Structure formats: C-alpha cells, structure tokens
Short mmCIF file of C-alpha atoms and ligand atoms in Angstrom, two decimals:
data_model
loop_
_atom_site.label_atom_id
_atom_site.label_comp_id
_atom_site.label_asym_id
_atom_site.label_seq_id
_atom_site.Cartn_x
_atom_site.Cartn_y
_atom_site.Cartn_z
CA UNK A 112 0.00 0.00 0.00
CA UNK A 113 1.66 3.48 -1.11
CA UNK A 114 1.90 6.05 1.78
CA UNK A 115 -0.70 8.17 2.10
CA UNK A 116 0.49 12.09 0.90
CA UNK A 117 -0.46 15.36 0.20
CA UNK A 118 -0.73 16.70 -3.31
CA UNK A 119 -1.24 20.08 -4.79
CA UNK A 120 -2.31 20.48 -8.04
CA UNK A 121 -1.29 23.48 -9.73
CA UNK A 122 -3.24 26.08 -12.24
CA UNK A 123 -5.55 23.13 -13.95
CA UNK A 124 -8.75 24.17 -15.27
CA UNK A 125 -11.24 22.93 -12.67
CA UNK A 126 -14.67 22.19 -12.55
CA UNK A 127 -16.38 24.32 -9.34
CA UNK A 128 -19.66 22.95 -7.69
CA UNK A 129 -21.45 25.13 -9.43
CA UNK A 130 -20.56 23.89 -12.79
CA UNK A 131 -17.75 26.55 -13.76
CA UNK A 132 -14.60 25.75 -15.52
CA UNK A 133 -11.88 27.83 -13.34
CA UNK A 134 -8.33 28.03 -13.00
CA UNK A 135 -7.79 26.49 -9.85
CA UNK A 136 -4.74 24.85 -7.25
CA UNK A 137 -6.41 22.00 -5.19
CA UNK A 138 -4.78 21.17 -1.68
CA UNK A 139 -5.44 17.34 -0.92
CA UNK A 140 -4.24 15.55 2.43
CA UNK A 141 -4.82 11.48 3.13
CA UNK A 142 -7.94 11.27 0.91
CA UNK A 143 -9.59 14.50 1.31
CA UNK A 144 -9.69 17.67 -0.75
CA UNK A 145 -8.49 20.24 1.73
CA UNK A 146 -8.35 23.44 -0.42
CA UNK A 147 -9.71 24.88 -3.68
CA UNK A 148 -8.51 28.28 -4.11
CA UNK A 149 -7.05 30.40 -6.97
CA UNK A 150 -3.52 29.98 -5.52
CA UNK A 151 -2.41 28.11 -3.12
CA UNK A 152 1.52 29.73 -1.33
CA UNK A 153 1.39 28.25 1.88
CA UNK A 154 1.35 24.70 1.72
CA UNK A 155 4.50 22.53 1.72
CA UNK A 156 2.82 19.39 -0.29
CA UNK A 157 4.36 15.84 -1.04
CA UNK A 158 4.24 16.47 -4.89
CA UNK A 159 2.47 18.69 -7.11
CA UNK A 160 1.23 18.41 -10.13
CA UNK A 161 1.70 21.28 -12.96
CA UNK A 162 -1.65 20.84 -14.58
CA UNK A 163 -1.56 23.45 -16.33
CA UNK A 164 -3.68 23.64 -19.79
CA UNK A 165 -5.19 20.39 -18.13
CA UNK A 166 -9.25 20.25 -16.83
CA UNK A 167 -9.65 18.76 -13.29
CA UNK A 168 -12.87 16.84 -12.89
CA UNK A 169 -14.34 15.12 -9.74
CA UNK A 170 -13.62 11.25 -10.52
CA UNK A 171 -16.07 9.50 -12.66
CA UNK A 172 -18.69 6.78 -10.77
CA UNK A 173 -19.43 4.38 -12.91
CA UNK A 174 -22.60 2.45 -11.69
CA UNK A 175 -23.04 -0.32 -13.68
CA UNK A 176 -20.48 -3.00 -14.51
CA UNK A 177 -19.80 -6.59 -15.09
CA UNK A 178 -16.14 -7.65 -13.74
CA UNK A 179 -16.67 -11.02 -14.06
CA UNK A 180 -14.63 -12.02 -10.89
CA UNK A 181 -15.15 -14.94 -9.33
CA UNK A 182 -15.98 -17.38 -11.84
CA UNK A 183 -15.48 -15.97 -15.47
CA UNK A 184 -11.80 -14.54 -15.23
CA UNK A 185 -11.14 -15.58 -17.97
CA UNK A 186 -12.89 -12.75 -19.53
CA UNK A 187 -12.02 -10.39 -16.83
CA UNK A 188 -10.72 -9.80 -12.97
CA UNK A 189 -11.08 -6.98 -10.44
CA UNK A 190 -7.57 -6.70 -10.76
CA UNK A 191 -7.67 -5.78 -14.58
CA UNK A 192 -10.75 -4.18 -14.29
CA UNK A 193 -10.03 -1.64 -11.83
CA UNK A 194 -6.68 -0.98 -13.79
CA UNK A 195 -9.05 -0.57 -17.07
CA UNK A 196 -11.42 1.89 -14.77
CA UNK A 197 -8.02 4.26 -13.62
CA UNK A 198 -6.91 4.46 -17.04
CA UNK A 199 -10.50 5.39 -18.15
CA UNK A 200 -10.72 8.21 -15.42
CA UNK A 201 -13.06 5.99 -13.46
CA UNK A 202 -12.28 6.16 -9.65
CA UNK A 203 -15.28 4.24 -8.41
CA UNK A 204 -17.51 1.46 -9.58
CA UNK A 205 -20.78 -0.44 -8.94
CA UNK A 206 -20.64 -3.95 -9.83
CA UNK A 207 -23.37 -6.75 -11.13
CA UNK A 208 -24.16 -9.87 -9.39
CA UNK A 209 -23.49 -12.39 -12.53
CA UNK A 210 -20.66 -13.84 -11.61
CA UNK A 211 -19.94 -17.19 -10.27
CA UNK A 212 -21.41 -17.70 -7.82
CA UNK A 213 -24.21 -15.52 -8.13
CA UNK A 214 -23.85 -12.61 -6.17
CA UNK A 215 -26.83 -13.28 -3.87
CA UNK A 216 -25.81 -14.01 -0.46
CA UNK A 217 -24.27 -11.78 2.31
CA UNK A 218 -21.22 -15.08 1.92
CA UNK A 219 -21.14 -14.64 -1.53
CA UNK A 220 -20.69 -10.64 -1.68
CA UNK A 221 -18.47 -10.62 1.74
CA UNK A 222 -16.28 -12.65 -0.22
CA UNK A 223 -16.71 -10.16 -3.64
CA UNK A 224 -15.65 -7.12 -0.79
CA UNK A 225 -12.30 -9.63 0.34
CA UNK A 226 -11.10 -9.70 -3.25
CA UNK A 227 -11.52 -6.48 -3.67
CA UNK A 228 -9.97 -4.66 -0.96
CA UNK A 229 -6.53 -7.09 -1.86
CA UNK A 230 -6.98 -6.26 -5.81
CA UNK A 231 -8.85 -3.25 -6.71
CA UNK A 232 -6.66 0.12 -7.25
CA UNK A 233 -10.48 1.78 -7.66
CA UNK A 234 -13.23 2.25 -5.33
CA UNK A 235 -15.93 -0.45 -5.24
CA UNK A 236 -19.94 -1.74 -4.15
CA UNK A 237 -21.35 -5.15 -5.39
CA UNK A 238 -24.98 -5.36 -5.93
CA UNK A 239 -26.77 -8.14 -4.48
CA UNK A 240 -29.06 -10.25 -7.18
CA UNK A 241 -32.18 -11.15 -7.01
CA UNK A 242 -33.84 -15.10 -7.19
CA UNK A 243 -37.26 -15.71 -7.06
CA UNK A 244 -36.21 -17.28 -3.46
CA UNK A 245 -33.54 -14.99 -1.87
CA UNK A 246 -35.60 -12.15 -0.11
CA UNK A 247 -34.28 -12.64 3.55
CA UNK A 248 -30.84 -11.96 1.87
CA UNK A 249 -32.09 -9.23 -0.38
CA UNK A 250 -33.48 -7.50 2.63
CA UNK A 251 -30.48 -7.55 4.89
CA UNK A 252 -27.39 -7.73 2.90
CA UNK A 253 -24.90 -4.86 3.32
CA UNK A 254 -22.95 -2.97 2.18
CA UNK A 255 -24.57 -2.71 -1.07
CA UNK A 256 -26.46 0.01 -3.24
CA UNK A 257 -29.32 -2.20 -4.10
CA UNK A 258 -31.51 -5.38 -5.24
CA UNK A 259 -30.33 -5.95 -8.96
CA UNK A 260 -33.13 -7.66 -10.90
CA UNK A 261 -32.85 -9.19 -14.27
CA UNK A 262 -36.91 -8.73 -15.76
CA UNK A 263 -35.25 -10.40 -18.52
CA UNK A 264 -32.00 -11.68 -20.16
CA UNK A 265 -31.14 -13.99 -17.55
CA UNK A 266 -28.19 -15.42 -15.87
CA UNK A 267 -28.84 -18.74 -14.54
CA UNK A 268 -31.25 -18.16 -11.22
CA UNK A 269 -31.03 -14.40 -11.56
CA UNK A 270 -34.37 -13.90 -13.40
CA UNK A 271 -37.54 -12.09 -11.94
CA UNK A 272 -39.79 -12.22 -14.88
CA UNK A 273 -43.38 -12.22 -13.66
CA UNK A 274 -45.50 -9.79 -11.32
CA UNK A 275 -45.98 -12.36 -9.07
CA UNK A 276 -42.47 -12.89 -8.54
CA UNK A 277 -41.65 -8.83 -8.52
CA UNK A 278 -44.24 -8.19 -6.44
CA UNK A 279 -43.08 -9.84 -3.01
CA UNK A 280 -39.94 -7.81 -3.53
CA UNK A 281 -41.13 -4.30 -4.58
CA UNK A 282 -43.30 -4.97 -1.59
CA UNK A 283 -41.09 -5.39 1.15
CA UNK A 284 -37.99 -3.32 2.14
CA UNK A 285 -37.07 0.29 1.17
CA UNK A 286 -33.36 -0.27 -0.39
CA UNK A 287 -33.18 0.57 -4.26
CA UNK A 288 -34.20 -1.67 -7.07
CA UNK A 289 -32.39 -1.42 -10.17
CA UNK A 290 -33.84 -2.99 -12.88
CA UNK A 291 -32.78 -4.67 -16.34
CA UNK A 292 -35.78 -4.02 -18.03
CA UNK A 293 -36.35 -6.31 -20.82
CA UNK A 294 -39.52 -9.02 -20.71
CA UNK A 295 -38.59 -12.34 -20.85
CA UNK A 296 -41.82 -13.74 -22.39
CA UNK A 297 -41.75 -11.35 -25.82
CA UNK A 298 -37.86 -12.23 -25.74
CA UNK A 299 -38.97 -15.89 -25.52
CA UNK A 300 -41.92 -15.72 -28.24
CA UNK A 301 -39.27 -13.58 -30.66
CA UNK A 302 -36.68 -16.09 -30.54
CA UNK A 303 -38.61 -18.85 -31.58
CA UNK A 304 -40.09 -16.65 -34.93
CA UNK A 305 -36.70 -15.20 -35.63
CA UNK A 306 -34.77 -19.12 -35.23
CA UNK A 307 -32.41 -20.53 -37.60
CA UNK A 308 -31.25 -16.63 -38.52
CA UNK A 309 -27.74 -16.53 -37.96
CA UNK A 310 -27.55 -12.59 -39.05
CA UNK A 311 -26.28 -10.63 -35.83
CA UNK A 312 -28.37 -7.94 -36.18
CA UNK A 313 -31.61 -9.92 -35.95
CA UNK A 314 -30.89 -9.80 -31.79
CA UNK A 315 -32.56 -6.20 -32.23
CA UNK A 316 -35.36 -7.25 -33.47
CA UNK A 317 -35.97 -10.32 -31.34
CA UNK A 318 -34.72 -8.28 -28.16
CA UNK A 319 -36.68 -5.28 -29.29
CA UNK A 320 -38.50 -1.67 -28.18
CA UNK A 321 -41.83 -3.28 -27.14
CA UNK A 322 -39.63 -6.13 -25.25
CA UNK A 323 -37.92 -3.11 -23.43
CA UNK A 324 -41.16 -0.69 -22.95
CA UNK A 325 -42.94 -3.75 -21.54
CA UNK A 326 -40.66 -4.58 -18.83
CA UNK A 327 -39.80 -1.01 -17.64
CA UNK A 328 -44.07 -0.55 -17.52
CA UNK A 329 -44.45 -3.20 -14.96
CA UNK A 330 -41.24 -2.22 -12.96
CA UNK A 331 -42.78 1.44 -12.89
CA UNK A 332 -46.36 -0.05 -11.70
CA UNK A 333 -45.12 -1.67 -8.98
CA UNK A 334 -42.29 1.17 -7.90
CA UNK A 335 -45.53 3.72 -8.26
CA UNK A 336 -48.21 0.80 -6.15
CA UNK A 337 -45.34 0.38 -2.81
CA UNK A 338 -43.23 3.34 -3.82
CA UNK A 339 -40.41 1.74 -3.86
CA UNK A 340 -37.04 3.49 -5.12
CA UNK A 341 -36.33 2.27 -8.47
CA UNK A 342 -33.57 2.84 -10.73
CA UNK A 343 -33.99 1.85 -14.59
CA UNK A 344 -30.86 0.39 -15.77
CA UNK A 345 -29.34 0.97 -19.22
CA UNK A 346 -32.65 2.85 -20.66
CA UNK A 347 -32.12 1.99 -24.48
CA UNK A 348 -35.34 2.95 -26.28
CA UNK A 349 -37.49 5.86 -27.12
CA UNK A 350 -40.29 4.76 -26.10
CA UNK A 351 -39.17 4.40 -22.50
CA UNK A 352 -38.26 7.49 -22.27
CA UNK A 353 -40.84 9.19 -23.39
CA UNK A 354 -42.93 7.22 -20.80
CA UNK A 355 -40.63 8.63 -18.12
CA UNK A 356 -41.12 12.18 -19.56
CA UNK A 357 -44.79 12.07 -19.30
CA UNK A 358 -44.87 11.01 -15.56
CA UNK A 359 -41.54 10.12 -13.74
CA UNK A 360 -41.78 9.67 -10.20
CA UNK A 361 -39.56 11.54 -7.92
CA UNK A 362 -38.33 8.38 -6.55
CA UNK A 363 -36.93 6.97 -9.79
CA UNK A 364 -33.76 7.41 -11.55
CA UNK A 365 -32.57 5.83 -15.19
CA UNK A 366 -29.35 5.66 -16.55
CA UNK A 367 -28.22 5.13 -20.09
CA UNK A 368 -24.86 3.76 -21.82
CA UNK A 369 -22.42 5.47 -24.12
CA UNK A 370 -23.38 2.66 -26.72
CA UNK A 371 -26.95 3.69 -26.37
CA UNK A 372 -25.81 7.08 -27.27
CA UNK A 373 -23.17 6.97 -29.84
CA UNK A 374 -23.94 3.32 -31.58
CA UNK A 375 -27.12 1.92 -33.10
CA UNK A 376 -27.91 -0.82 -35.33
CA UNK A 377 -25.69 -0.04 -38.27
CA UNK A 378 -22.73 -0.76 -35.98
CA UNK A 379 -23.29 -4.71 -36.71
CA UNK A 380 -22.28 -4.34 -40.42
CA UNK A 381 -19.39 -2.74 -39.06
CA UNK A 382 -18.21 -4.77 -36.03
CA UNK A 383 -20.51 -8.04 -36.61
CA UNK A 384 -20.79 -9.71 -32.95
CA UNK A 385 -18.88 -6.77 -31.23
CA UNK A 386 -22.08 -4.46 -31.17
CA UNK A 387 -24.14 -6.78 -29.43
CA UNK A 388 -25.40 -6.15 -26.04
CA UNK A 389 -28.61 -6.54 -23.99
CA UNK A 390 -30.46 -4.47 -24.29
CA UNK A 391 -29.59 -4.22 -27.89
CA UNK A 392 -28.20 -1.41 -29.77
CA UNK A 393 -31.71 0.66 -31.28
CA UNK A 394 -31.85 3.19 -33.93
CA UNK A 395 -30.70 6.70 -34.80
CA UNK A 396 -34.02 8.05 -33.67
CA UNK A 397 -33.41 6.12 -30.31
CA UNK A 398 -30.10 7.74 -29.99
CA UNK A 399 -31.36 11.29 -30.45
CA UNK A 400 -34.53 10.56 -28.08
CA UNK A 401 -31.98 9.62 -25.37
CA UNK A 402 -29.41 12.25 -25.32
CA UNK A 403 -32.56 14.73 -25.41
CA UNK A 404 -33.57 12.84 -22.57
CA UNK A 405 -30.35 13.07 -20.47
CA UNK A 406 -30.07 17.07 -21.73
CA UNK A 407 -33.73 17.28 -20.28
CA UNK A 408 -32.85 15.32 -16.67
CA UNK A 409 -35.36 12.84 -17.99
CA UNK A 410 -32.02 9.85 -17.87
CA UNK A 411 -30.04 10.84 -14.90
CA UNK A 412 -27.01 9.37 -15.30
CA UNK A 413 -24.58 7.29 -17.27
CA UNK A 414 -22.98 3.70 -16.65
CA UNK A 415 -20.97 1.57 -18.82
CA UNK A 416 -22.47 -1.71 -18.44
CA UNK A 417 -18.91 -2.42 -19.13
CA UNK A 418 -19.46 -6.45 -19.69
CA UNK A 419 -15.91 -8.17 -21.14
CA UNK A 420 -16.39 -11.16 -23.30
CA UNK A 421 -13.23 -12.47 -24.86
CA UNK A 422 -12.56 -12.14 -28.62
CA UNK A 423 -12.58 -16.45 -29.20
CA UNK A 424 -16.94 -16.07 -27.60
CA UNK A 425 -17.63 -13.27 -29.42
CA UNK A 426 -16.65 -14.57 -32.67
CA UNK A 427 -19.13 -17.77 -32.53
CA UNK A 428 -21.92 -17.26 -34.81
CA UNK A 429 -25.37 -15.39 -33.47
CA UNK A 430 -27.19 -16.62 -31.45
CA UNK A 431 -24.13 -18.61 -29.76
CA UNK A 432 -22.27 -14.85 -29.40
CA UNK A 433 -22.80 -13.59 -25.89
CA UNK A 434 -23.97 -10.45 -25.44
CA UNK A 435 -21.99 -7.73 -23.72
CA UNK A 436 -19.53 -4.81 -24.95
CA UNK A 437 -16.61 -3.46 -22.54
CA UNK A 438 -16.49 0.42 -21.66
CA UNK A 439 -14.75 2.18 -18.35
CA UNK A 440 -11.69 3.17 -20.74
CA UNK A 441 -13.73 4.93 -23.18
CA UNK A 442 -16.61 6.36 -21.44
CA UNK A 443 -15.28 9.48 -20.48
CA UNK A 444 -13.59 10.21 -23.55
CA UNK A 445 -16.85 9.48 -25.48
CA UNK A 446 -18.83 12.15 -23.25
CA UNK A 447 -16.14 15.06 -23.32
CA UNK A 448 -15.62 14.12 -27.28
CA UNK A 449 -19.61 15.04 -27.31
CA UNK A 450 -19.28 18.39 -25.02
CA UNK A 451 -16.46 19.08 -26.98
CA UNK A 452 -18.89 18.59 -30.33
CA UNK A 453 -21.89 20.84 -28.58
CA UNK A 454 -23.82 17.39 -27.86
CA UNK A 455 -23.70 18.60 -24.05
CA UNK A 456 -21.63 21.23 -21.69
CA UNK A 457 -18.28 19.43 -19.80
CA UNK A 458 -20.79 19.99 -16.58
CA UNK A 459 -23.17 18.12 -17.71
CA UNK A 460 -20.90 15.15 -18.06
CA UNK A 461 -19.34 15.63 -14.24
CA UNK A 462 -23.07 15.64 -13.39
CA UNK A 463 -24.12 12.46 -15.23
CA UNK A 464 -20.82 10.38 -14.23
CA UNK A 465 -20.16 11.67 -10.66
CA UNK A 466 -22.52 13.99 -9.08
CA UNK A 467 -25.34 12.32 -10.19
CA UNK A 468 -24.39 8.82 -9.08
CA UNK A 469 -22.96 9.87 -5.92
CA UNK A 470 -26.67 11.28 -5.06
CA UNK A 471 -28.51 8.43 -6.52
CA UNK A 472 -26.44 6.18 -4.43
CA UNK A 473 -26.04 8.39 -1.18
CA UNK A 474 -22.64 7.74 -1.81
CA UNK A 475 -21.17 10.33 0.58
CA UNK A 476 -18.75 12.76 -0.16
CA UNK A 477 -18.20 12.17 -3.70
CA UNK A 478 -18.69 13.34 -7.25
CA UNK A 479 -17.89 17.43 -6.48
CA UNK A 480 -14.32 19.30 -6.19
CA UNK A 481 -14.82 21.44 -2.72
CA UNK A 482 -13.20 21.84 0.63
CA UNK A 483 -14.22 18.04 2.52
CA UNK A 484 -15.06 16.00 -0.32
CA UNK A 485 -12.74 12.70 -1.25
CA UNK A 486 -9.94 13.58 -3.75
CA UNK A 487 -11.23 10.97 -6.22
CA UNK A 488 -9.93 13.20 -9.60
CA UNK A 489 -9.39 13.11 -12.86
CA UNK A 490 -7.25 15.37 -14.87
CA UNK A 491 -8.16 15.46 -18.49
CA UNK A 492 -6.74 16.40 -21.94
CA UNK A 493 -9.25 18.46 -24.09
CA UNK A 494 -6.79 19.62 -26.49
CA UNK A 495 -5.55 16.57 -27.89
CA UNK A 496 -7.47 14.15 -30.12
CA UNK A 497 -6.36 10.03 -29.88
CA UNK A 498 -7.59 7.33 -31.44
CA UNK A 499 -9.17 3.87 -29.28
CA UNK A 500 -6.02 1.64 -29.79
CA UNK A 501 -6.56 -2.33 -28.75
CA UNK A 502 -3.16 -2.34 -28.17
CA UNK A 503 -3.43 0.51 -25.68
CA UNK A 504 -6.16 -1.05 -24.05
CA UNK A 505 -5.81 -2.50 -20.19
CA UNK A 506 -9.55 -4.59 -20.29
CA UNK A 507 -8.59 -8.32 -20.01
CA UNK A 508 -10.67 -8.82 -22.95
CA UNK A 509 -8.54 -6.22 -25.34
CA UNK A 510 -11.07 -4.83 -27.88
CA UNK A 511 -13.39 -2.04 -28.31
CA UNK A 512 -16.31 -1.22 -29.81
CA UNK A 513 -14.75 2.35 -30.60
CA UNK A 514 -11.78 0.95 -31.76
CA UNK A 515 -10.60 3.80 -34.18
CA UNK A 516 -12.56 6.36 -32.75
CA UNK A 517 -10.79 9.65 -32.96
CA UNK A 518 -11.66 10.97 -29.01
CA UNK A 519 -10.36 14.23 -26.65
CA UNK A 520 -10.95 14.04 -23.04
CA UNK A 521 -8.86 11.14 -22.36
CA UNK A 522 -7.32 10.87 -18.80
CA UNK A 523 -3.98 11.89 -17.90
CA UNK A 524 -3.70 11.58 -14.23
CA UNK A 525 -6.54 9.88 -12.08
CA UNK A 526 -6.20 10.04 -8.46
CA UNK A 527 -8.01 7.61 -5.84
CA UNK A 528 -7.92 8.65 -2.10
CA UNK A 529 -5.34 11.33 -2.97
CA UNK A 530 -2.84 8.79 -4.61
CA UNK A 531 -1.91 9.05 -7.93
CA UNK A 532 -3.11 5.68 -9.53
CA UNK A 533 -2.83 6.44 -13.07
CA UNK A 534 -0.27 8.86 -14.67
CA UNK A 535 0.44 9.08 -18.43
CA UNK A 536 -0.20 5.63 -19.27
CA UNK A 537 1.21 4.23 -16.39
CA UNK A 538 -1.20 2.28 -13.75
CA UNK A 539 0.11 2.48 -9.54
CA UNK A 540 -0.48 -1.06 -8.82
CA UNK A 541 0.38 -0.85 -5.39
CA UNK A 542 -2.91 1.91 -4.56
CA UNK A 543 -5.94 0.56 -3.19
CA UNK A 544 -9.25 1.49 -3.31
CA UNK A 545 -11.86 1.28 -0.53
CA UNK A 546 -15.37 0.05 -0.21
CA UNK A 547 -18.36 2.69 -1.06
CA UNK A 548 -20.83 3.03 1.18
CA UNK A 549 -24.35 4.03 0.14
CA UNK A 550 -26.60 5.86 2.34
O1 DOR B 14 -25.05 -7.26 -22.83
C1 DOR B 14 -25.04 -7.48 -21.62
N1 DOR B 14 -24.11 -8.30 -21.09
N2 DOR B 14 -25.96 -6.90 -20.82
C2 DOR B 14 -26.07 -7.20 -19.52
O2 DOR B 14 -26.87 -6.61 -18.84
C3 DOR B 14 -25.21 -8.26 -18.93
C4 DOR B 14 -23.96 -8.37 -19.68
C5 DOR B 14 -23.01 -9.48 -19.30
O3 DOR B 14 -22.84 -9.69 -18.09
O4 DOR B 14 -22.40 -10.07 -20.18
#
C-alpha cells in the first residue's frame, strides 16, 4: 500500500460545484480535498502536479459494470478491471451480481468485498441479485447500493420475470431496485419466430422496443403501487423514455450507456458480434430521443455496463455470441468528445458520471471538487485528439467497440484517495481502493 500524501495540483482548469470551468490549485491531504482556491503559497505538499492547460474533474462513478470475478476470469478480474477503470478516469464502480457464484448471499458478496480490498486500485460496491427465493438476503445484505433484478436476459437463477415474482420484492424493504428491463416472455416468443437466422443484427429485433417498454411498464407499476425506489438500468429505447417524460416519479432514476448514445444498429455491419449487447443497440431516432432525454434530466445518469467477453466467444456465430460490450476506458472520452462537439456542456458530463451517481447512491462525499469532499480526480486532456487503440487497451478482454474512434478528453492523471493511480499511461499497482458506502 503506497503512503498516504499530500498533493497540490497546480493552475488546472477545474470544474467548481457550481458547474464553472476555473483556473484552480487543489490542496489534498490522506484522501480529502483540503483546499480549492485560486492559488495556493502556503502549503509545503508531497508532490504537485503542474496541470496546467489540463481540466480537473471530480472522478467518474461508474454504476453499472460486469467484472466477471469470481468465476469468469477468464474474460475479466477486479484486478484488470479496476486498472481498465483508472486508465479510463473511473475512480469508483458499482458492480453486477453475474458472476460465479451468483452474487446473492451476504457469503457470496463478503467474499466479492475480500477480493476487492486485496486487488482493486479503484473504489468499489457489489450489488446483491435477485432469485425468485432470496428475499431474507435481499433484505439484509450490506454494504450494497441495491436489489439488482434481471426482468429479462437472464443469468442462470437471476431472473424475476413475472409480477408475481416482482411483487413480493417491490413490496417489502425500502433499499433501491435497479432494474434490467427487458420481458422475458416477448424475448422468448421472438426467438422462436426469428430461429435458424444466424444474421447478428436480428438480436434487435428479437430483443426489441416493445420487449424493453414492456418490462420497464411493470417495474414502474409496482415502484408507483409500494413506492419503492427504483432505478432503470441501461434505458435503451425511445419509447421508454418518453414514458418517463410524461410522468416520472420523484423516486426513480434511469441511466443510459455510451453505446446507447453513440452506436445503433448499423454498428453490426461494421463490427458483426462486437455491437451486441442486452439491451440491444436501437436506432438513430433512439439515440437522439436519449441524449434529449439526459439534456432534459429525464435519464439521470450514465454507466458503462462495461461487460468483457473475450474475442474467441464473441466470434461464434449469433445466437451462440454472448452479449456484452466493454467500456470504463472509453466512457469518459466518449462524453467530453460530445461536449467538446456541442452534444452537451463538460458539466453536464461531471453531473451524469459523478454527481449524479454519488446522489442516486447516497454515496457520501463524492462526485464534487470542494473543501471536505474525497480527492477521487481526474485530470483530463481536451486539447488533444487520440484514437481507441486495442493495443493501448488495459480490459482483459482487449477490444473495443470504438476501436478507431478519434476521441479528446482522455485521462492523464486519475487520483483515488489522494494517490496518484494512473499517470500518463502508467497504472500504480500498489494503490488501493476502498469500499463505497451508500446511504
Ligand atoms: O449485454 C449485456 N451483457 N448486458 C447485460 O446486462 C449483462 C452483460 C453481461 O454480463 O455479459
């Protein structure tokens, strides 16, 4: 474990609470953020950082992703992962219950928390997953930021598909309920009239807008009937979100994915396998209804749904593929390459992959730059334009969807707990992150 310091970083371009770009020096001692002034002459720091020409943003939270550790590292390992997430500007991460074993026992995520805290150079929470049988667990186990349901695209026992099923759980408890929002029956009727077609981009029509709309319905009866906090993962259609701008409760947040945003279905005759995901990649119109929807605070936040599959799976033919795209190293990029375009303001990204999250979650003192807050940064290059490089790439799994991409906004230092765990392509293996709490 590196010794705790003090760090000053000089002159960068900093994003203020109030959503102003400034030229500031931030003081940080341990793991807090001790000063934020226009200059800083008094303090006698352990290093500093010239940032200048540089843009200092509060870490990004990423809320949804799939590490695949224990069981599939193969494909992935909180080890490589969290390396993958500092490189991508990511200082903290939520992470999804399908691994093996299922993450759905307080054994099963103590023992996710163990690994961790020996491997992770980020920040981390596990969500717990929910069975038609586990409620005593999903009630009680801790820490985590909430009951993960699958409505649909399964993993083994992790599928809540009917209301009789969702109800018990909507019904009891107050912790948040995040839901994949895809229903399991159209999925199930679709595959059998779309079998034998072996062309990857049929898995958008068999997985498609009605299969979506029809989940997130029921999920926002039942939220609305015990109201229940609810949290709509991944949000991929138009139709959903026009639903949500008609009548959103207060109580319920959605997210949506860079892929959501920036791909849709003519990425398959591109990238074959590569662009598919659950839910699946939609249409232009889709992608314009959902970054309106984010602009408009109708989608709250962002989250990778970074899910590694290695290149040897992905390259079996449809519907033998699995489904899943990786995305902490090029998530921030991606958002800051759209402010940078006029898509959005570089505020409204900090908002919708830090401040945001940290609220949803009750994560405390995360997600802003000011006096008492955790020095979880990120210091950013806007000037520069880079492609996505696989060979650059620290994901286990080694490709990208954006592979090629010509982004700005990449990272150049990120900082966990005031240590410097990524510098100019360089990952500090010895840092360590800590375990979130949620509130
Ligand atoms: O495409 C996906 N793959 N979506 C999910 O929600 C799960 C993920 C995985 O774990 O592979």
């Amino acid at each position: 474990m590196s010794e705790l310091t003090s760090l000053l970083i000089r002159r960068a371009q900093t994003i203020l609470p109030n959503g102003e770009l400034m030229i500031r020096d931030v003081l940080t001692r341990d793991r807090t953020i001790v000063e934020v002034a226009p200059e800083i002459s008094n303090a006698t720091p352990t290093k500093e950082i010239d940032a200048q020409g540089l843009t200092l943003l509060p870490g990004v939270i990423d809320p949804q992703v799939h590490f695949r550790e224990p069981g599939l590292e193969h494909k992935e390992d909180l080890f490589t992962a969290s390396c993958a997430c500092a490189k991508g500007g990511v200082t903290s991460f939520l992470e999804m219950p399908n691994t093996r074993p299922l993450t759905t026992t307080q054994q099963a995520l103590d023992d996710k928390l163990q690994r961790a805290a020996q491997k992770c150079v980020v920040n981390y929470g596990f969500f717990i997953g929910a069975t038609p049988e586990d409620l005593p667990d999903l009630l009680l186990a801790k820490p985590t930021p909430g009951i993960k349901i699958f409505m649909g695209s399964m993993h083994g026992q992790l599928l809540v598909d009917t209301e009789t099923a969702l109800e018990p759980i909507f019904a009891q408890g107050s912790r948040l309920i995040a839901v994949h929002a895809e229903d399991q029956a159209r999925i199930n009727t679709r595959r059998q009239e779309f079998a034998g077609i072996h062309d990857v981009a049929v898995h958008s029509q068999i997985q498609d807008n009605l299969a979506a709309l029809l989940a997130t319905k029921l999920a926002l009866k039942l939220s609305r009937k015990y109201q229940r906090r609810l949290h709509i993962l991944h949000m991929s259609t138009a139709e959903e979100a026009e639903l949500l701008r008609e009548d959103k409760p207060s109580w319920v947040t959605a997210e949506v994915t860079p892929q959501h945003l920036w791909l849709n279905t003519s990425a398959y005759e591109k990238i074959g396998t590569l662009a598919q995901m659950n839910p699946p990649l939609r249409s232009p119109h889709d992608n314009e209804v959902l970054w309106q929807a984010l602009r408009d605070g109708i989608i709250d936040f962002i989250a990778t749904d970074h899910a590694p599959h290695t290149l040897e799976e992905k390259a079996q033919q449809y519907p033998n593929s699995p489904s899943g795209m990786p995305g902490v190293e090029t998530s921030l990029p991606l958002m800051l390459t759209g402010a940078m375009q006029g898509k959005c303001t570089v505020a409204q990204v900090v908002n919708w992959m830090s401040t945001a999250v940290a609220k949803a979650y009750g994560i405390p003192n995360k997600g802003v730059i000011a006096r008492g807050y955790d020095a979880d940064l990120v210091l950013v290059d806007l000037n520069t334009y880079r492609p996505v490089l696989r060979e650059e790439l620290l994901t286990k799994c080694r490709w990208s969807p954006f592979e090629g991409w010509n982004l700005t906004g990449w990272a150049v230092t990120t900082i966990v707990g005031g240590q410097i765990v990524y510098d100019k392509g360089k990952v500090n293996t010895e840092v360590r992150g800590q375990a979130l709490t949620f509130g």
